[in-house]
PDB file of C-alpha atoms in Angstrom:
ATOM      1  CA  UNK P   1       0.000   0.000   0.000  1.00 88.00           C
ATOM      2  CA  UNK P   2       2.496   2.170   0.637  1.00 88.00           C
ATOM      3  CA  UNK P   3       4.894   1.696  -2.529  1.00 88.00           C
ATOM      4  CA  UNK P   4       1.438   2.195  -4.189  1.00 89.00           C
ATOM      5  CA  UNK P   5       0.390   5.601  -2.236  1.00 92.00           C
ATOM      6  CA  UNK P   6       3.972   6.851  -3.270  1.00 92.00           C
ATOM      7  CA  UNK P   7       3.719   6.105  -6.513  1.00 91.00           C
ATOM      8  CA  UNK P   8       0.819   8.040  -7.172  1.00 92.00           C
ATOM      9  CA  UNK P   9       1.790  11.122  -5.324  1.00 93.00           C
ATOM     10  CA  UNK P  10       4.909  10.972  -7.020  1.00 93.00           C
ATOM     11  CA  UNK P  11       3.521  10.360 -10.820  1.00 92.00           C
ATOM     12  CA  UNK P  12       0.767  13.385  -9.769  1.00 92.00           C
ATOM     13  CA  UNK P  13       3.213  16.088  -8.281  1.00 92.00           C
ATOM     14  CA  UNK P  14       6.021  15.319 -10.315  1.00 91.00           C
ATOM     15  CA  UNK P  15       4.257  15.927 -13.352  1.00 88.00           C
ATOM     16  CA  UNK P  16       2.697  19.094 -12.417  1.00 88.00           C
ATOM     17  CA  UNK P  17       6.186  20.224 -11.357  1.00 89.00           C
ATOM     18  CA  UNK P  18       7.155  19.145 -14.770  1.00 85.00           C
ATOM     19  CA  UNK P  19       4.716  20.909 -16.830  1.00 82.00           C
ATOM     20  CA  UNK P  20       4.435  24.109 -14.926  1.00 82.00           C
ATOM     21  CA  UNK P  21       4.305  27.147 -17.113  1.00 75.00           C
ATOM     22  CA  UNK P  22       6.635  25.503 -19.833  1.00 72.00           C
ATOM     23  CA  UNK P  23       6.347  25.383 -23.156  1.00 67.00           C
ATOM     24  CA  UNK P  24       5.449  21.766 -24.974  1.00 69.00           C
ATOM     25  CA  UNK P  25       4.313  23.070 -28.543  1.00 64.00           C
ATOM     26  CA  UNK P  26       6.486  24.978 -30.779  1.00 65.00           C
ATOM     27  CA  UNK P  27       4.258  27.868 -30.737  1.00 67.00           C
ATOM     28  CA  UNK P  28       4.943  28.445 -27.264  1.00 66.00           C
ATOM     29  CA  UNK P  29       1.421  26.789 -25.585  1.00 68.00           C
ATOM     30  CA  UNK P  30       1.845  25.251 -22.544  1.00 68.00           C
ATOM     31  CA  UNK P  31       0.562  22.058 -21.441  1.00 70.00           C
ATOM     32  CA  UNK P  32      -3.228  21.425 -21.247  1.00 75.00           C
ATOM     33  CA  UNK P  33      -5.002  18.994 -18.863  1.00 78.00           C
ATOM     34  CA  UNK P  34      -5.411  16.583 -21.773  1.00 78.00           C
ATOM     35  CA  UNK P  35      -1.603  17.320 -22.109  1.00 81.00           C
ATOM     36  CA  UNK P  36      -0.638  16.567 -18.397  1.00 84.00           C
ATOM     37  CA  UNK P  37      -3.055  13.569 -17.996  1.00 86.00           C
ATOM     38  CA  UNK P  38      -1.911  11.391 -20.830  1.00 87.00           C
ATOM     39  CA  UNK P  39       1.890  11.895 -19.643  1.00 88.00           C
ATOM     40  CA  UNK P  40       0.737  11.242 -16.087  1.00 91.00           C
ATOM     41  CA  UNK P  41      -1.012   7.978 -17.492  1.00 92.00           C
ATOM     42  CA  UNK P  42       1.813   7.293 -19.811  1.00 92.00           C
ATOM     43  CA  UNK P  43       3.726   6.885 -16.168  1.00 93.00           C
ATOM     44  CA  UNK P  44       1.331   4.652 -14.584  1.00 94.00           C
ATOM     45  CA  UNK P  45       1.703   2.270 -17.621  1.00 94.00           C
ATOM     46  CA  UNK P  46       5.741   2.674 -17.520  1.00 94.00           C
ATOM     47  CA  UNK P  47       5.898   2.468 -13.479  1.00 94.00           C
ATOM     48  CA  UNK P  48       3.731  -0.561 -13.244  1.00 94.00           C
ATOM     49  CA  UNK P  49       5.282  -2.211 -15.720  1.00 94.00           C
ATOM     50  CA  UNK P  50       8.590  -2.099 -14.810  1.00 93.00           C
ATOM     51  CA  UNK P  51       7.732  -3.066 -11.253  1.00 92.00           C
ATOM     52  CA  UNK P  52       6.275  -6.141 -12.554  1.00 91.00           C
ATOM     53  CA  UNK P  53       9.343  -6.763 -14.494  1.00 91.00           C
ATOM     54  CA  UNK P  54      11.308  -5.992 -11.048  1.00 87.00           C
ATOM     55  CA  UNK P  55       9.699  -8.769  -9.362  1.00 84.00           C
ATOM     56  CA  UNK P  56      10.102 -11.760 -11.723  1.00 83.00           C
ATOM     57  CA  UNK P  57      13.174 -13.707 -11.367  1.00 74.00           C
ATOM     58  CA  UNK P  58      13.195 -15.055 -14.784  1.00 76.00           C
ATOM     59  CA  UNK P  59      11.647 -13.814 -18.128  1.00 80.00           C
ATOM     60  CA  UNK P  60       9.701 -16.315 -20.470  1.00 86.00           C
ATOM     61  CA  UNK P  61       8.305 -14.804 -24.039  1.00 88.00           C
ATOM     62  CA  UNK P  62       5.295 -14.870 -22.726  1.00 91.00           C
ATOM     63  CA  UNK P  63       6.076 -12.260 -19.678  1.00 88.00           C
ATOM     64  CA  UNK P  64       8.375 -10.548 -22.425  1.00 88.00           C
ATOM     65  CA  UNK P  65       4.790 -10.184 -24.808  1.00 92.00           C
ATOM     66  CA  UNK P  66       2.489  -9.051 -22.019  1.00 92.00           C
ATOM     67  CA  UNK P  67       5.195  -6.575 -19.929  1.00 91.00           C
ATOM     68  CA  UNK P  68       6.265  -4.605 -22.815  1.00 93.00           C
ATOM     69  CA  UNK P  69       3.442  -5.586 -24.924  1.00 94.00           C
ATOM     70  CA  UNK P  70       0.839  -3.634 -22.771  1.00 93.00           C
ATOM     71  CA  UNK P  71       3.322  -0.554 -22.803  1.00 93.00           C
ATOM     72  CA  UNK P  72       3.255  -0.703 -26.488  1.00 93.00           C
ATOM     73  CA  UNK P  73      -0.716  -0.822 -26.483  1.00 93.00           C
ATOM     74  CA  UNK P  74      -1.013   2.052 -24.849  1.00 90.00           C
ATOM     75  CA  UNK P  75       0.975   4.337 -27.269  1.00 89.00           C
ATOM     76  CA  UNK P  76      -1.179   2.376 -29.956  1.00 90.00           C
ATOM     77  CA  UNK P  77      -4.370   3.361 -28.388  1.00 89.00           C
ATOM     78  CA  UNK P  78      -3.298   6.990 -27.566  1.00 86.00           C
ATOM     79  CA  UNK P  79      -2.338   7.246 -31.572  1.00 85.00           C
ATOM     80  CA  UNK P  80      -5.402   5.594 -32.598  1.00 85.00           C
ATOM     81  CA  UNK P  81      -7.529   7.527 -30.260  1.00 81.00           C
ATOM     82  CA  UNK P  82      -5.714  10.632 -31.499  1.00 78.00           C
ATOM     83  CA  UNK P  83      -6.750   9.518 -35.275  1.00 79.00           C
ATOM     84  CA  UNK P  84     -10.183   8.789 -34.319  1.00 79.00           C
ATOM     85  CA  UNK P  85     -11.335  12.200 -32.898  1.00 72.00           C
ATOM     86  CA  UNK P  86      -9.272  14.429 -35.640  1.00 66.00           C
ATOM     87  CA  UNK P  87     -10.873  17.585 -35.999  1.00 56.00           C
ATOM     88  CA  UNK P  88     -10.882  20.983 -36.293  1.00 51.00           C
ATOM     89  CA  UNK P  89     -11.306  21.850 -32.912  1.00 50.00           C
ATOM     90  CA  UNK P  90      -9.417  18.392 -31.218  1.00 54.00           C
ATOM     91  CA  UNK P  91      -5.895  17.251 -31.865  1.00 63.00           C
ATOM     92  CA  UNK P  92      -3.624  14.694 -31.916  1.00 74.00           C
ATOM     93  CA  UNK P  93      -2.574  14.586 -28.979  1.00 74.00           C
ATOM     94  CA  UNK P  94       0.811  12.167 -29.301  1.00 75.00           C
ATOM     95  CA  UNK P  95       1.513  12.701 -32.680  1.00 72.00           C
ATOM     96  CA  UNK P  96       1.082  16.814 -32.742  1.00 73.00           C
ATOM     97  CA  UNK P  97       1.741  17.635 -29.217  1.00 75.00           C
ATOM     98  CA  UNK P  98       3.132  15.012 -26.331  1.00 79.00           C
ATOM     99  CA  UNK P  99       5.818  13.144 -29.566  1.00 76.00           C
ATOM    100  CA  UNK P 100       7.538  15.965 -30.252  1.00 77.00           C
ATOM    101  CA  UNK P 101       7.772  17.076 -27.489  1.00 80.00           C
ATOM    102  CA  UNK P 102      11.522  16.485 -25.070  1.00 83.00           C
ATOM    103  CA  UNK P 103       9.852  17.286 -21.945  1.00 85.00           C
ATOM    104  CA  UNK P 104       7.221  14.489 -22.438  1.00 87.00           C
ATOM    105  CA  UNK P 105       9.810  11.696 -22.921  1.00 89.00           C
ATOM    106  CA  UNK P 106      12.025  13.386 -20.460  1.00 90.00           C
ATOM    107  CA  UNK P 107       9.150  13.289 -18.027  1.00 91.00           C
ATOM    108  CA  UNK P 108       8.107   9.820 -18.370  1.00 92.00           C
ATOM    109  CA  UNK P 109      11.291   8.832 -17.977  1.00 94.00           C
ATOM    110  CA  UNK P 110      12.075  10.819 -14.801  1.00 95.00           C
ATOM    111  CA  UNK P 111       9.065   9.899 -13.289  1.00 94.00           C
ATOM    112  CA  UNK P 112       9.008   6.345 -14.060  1.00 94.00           C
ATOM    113  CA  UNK P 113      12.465   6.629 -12.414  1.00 95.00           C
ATOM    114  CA  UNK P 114      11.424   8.510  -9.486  1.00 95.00           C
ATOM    115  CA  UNK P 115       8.483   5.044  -8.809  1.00 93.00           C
ATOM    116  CA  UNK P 116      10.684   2.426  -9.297  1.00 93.00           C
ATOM    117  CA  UNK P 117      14.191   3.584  -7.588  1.00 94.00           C
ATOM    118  CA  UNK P 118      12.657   2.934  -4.207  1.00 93.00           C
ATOM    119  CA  UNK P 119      11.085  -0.569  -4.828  1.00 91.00           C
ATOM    120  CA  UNK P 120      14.287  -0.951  -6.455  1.00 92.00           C
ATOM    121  CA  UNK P 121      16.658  -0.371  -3.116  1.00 92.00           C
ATOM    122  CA  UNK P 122      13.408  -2.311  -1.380  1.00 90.00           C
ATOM    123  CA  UNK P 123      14.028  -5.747  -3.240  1.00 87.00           C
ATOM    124  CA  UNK P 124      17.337  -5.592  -3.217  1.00 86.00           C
ATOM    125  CA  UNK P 125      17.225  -5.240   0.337  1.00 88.00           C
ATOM    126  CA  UNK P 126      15.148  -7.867   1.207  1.00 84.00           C
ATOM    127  CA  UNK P 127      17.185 -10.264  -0.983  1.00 80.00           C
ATOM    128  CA  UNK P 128      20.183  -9.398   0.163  1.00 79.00           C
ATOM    129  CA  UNK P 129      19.748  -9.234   4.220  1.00 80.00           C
ATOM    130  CA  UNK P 130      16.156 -10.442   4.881  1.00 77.00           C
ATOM    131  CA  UNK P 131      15.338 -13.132   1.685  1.00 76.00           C
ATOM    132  CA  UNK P 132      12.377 -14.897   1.983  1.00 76.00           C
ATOM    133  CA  UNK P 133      12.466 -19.319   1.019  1.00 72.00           C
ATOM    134  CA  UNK P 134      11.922 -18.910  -2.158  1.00 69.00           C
ATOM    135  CA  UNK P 135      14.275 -16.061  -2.872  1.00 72.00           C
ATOM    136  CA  UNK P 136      16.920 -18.700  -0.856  1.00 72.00           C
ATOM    137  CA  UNK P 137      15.721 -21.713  -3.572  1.00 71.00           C
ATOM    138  CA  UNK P 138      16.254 -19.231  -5.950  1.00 70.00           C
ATOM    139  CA  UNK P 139      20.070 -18.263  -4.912  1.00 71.00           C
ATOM    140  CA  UNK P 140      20.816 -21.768  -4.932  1.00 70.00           C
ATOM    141  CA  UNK P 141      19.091 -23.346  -8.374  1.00 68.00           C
ATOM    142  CA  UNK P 142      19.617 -20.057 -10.426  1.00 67.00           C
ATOM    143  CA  UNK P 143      23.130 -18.768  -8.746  1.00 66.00           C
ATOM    144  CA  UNK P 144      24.388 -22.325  -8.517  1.00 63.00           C
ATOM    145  CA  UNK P 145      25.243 -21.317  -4.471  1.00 61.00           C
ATOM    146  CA  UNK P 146      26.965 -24.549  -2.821  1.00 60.00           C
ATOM    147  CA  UNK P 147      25.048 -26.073  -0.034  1.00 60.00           C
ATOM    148  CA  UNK P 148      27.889 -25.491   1.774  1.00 62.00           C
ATOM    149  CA  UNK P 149      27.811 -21.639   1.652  1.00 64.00           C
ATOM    150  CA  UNK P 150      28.139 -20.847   5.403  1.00 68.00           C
ATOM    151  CA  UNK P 151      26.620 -17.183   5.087  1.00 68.00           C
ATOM    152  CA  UNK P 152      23.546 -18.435   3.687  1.00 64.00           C
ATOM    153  CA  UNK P 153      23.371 -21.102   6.152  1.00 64.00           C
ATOM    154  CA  UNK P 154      23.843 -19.209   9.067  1.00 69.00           C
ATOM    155  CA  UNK P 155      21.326 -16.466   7.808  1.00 66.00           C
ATOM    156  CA  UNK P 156      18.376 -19.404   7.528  1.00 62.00           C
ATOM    157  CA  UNK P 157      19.707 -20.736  10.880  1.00 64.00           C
ATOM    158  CA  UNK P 158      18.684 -17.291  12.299  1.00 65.00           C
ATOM    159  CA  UNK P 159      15.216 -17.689  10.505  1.00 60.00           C
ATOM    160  CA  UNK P 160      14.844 -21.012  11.927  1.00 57.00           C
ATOM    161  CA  UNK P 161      14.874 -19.295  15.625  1.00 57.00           C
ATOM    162  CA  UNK P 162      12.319 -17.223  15.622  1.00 56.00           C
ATOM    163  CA  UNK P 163       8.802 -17.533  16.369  1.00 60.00           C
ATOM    164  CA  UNK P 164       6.643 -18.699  13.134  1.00 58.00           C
ATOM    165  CA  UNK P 165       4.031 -16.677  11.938  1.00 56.00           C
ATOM    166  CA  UNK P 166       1.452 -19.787  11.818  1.00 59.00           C
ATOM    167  CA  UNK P 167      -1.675 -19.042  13.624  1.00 64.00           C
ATOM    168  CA  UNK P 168      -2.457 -20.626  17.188  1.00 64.00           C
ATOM    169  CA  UNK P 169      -4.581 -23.170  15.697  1.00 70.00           C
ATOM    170  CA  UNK P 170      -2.152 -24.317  13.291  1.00 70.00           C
ATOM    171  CA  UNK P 171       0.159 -24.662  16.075  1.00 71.00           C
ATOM    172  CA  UNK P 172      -2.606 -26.559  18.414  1.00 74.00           C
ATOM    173  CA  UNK P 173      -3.550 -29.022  15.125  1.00 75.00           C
ATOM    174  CA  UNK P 174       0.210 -29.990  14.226  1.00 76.00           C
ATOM    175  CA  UNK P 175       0.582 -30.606  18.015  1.00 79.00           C
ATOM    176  CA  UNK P 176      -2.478 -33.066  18.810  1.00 82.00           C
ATOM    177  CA  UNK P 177      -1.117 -34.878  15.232  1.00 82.00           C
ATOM    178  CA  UNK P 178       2.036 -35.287  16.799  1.00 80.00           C
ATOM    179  CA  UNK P 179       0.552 -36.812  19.993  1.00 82.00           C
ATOM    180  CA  UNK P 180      -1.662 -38.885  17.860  1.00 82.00           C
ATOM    181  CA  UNK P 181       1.245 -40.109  16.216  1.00 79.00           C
ATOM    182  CA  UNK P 182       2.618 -40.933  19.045  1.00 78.00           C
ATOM    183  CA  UNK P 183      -0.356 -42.920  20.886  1.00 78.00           C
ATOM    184  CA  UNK P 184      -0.668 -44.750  17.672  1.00 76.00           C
ATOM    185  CA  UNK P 185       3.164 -46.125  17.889  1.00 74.00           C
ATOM    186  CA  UNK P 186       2.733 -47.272  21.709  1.00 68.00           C
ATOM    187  CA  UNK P 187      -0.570 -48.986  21.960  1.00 62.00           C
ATOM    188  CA  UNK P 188      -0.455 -52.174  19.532  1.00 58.00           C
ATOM    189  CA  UNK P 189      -2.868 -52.714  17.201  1.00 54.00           C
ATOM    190  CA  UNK P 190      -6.085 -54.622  18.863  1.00 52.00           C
ATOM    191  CA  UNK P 191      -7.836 -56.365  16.506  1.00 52.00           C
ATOM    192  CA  UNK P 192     -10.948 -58.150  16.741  1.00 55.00           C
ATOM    193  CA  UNK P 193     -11.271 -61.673  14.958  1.00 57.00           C
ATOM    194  CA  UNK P 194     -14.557 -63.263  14.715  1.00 60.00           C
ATOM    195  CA  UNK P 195     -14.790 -67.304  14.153  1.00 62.00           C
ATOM    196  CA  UNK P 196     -17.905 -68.150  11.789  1.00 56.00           C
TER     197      UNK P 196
END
């Protein structure tokens, strides 16, 4: 919630910063709301996409198609769109005003920058002092760590101390299995045989 709270602030005051009083159009116009709200939606699609791509260990074609495929939709639409509503009073809006434009590009690309440098430093954190199971699997089928590395070891050795996170009942279910278990190995088996 957080990471997504700071996101939008960022994407929202960033770009007003941005496009304050300057000049996107050759004639000297400055930026509209149409102007300002495609660039700030241009860096939800970039942010969220590269956040997704932060968080997968391993890319397939698939992930490849829909990551950079969506981005790639989007500047189809907004062209499209553009095309569709071409009038004398409306514009195209990424082909006559936001294309051409530096700031644009140099806006999505600070922003975009500005969302995903944080979540950057988070994961990279986490990984490296505070990895979760599967980011230890990972490290050790992917990075081809030896079973013997005694850092890693001694990190999940740590992890194995403290107090899980499995509710109460959990706990009270795995411990009446266990006693069952145990009853069951002590008492021998009585069986009843019948003679017909």
């Amino acid at each position: 919630m957080a990471n997504g709270l700071y996101s939008s602030l960022a994407i929202f005051f960033l770009n007003i910063c941005i496009f304050y009083d300057q000049a996107i159009r050759s004639g000297g116009q400055t930026a509209d709301m149409a102007s300002v709200g495609t660039t700030m939606f241009s860096c939800i699609i970039w942010a969220v996409n590269i956040q997704i791509a932060l968080t997968m260990s391993h890319f397939t074609w698939i992930q490849h198609l829909f990551v950079w495929g969506s981005i790639g939709t989007w500047y189809v639409f907004i062209i499209t769109y553009g095309m569709a509503l071409k009038s004398r009073d409306n514009f195209q809006i990424m082909t006559e005003v936001l294309g051409p434009a530096p700031i644009y590009w140099a806006a999505t690309l600070l922003v975009t920058a500005a969302c995903n440098i944080p979540y950057l430093i988070h994961i990279s954190y986490q990984r490296s002092c505070n990895p979760l199971d599967h980011h230890v699997i990972q490290e050790i089928k992917y990075l081809r760590k030896d079973v013997e590395d005694e850092t890693m070891w001694k990190r999940e050795r740590s992890k194995a101390r403290q107090r899980t996170k499995i509710g109460f009942t959990a706990r009270v279910d795995a411990k009446i299995k266990q006693l069952k278990g145990r009853l069951h190995k002590k008492s021998p088996s009585l069986t009843i045989h019948t003679v017909a």
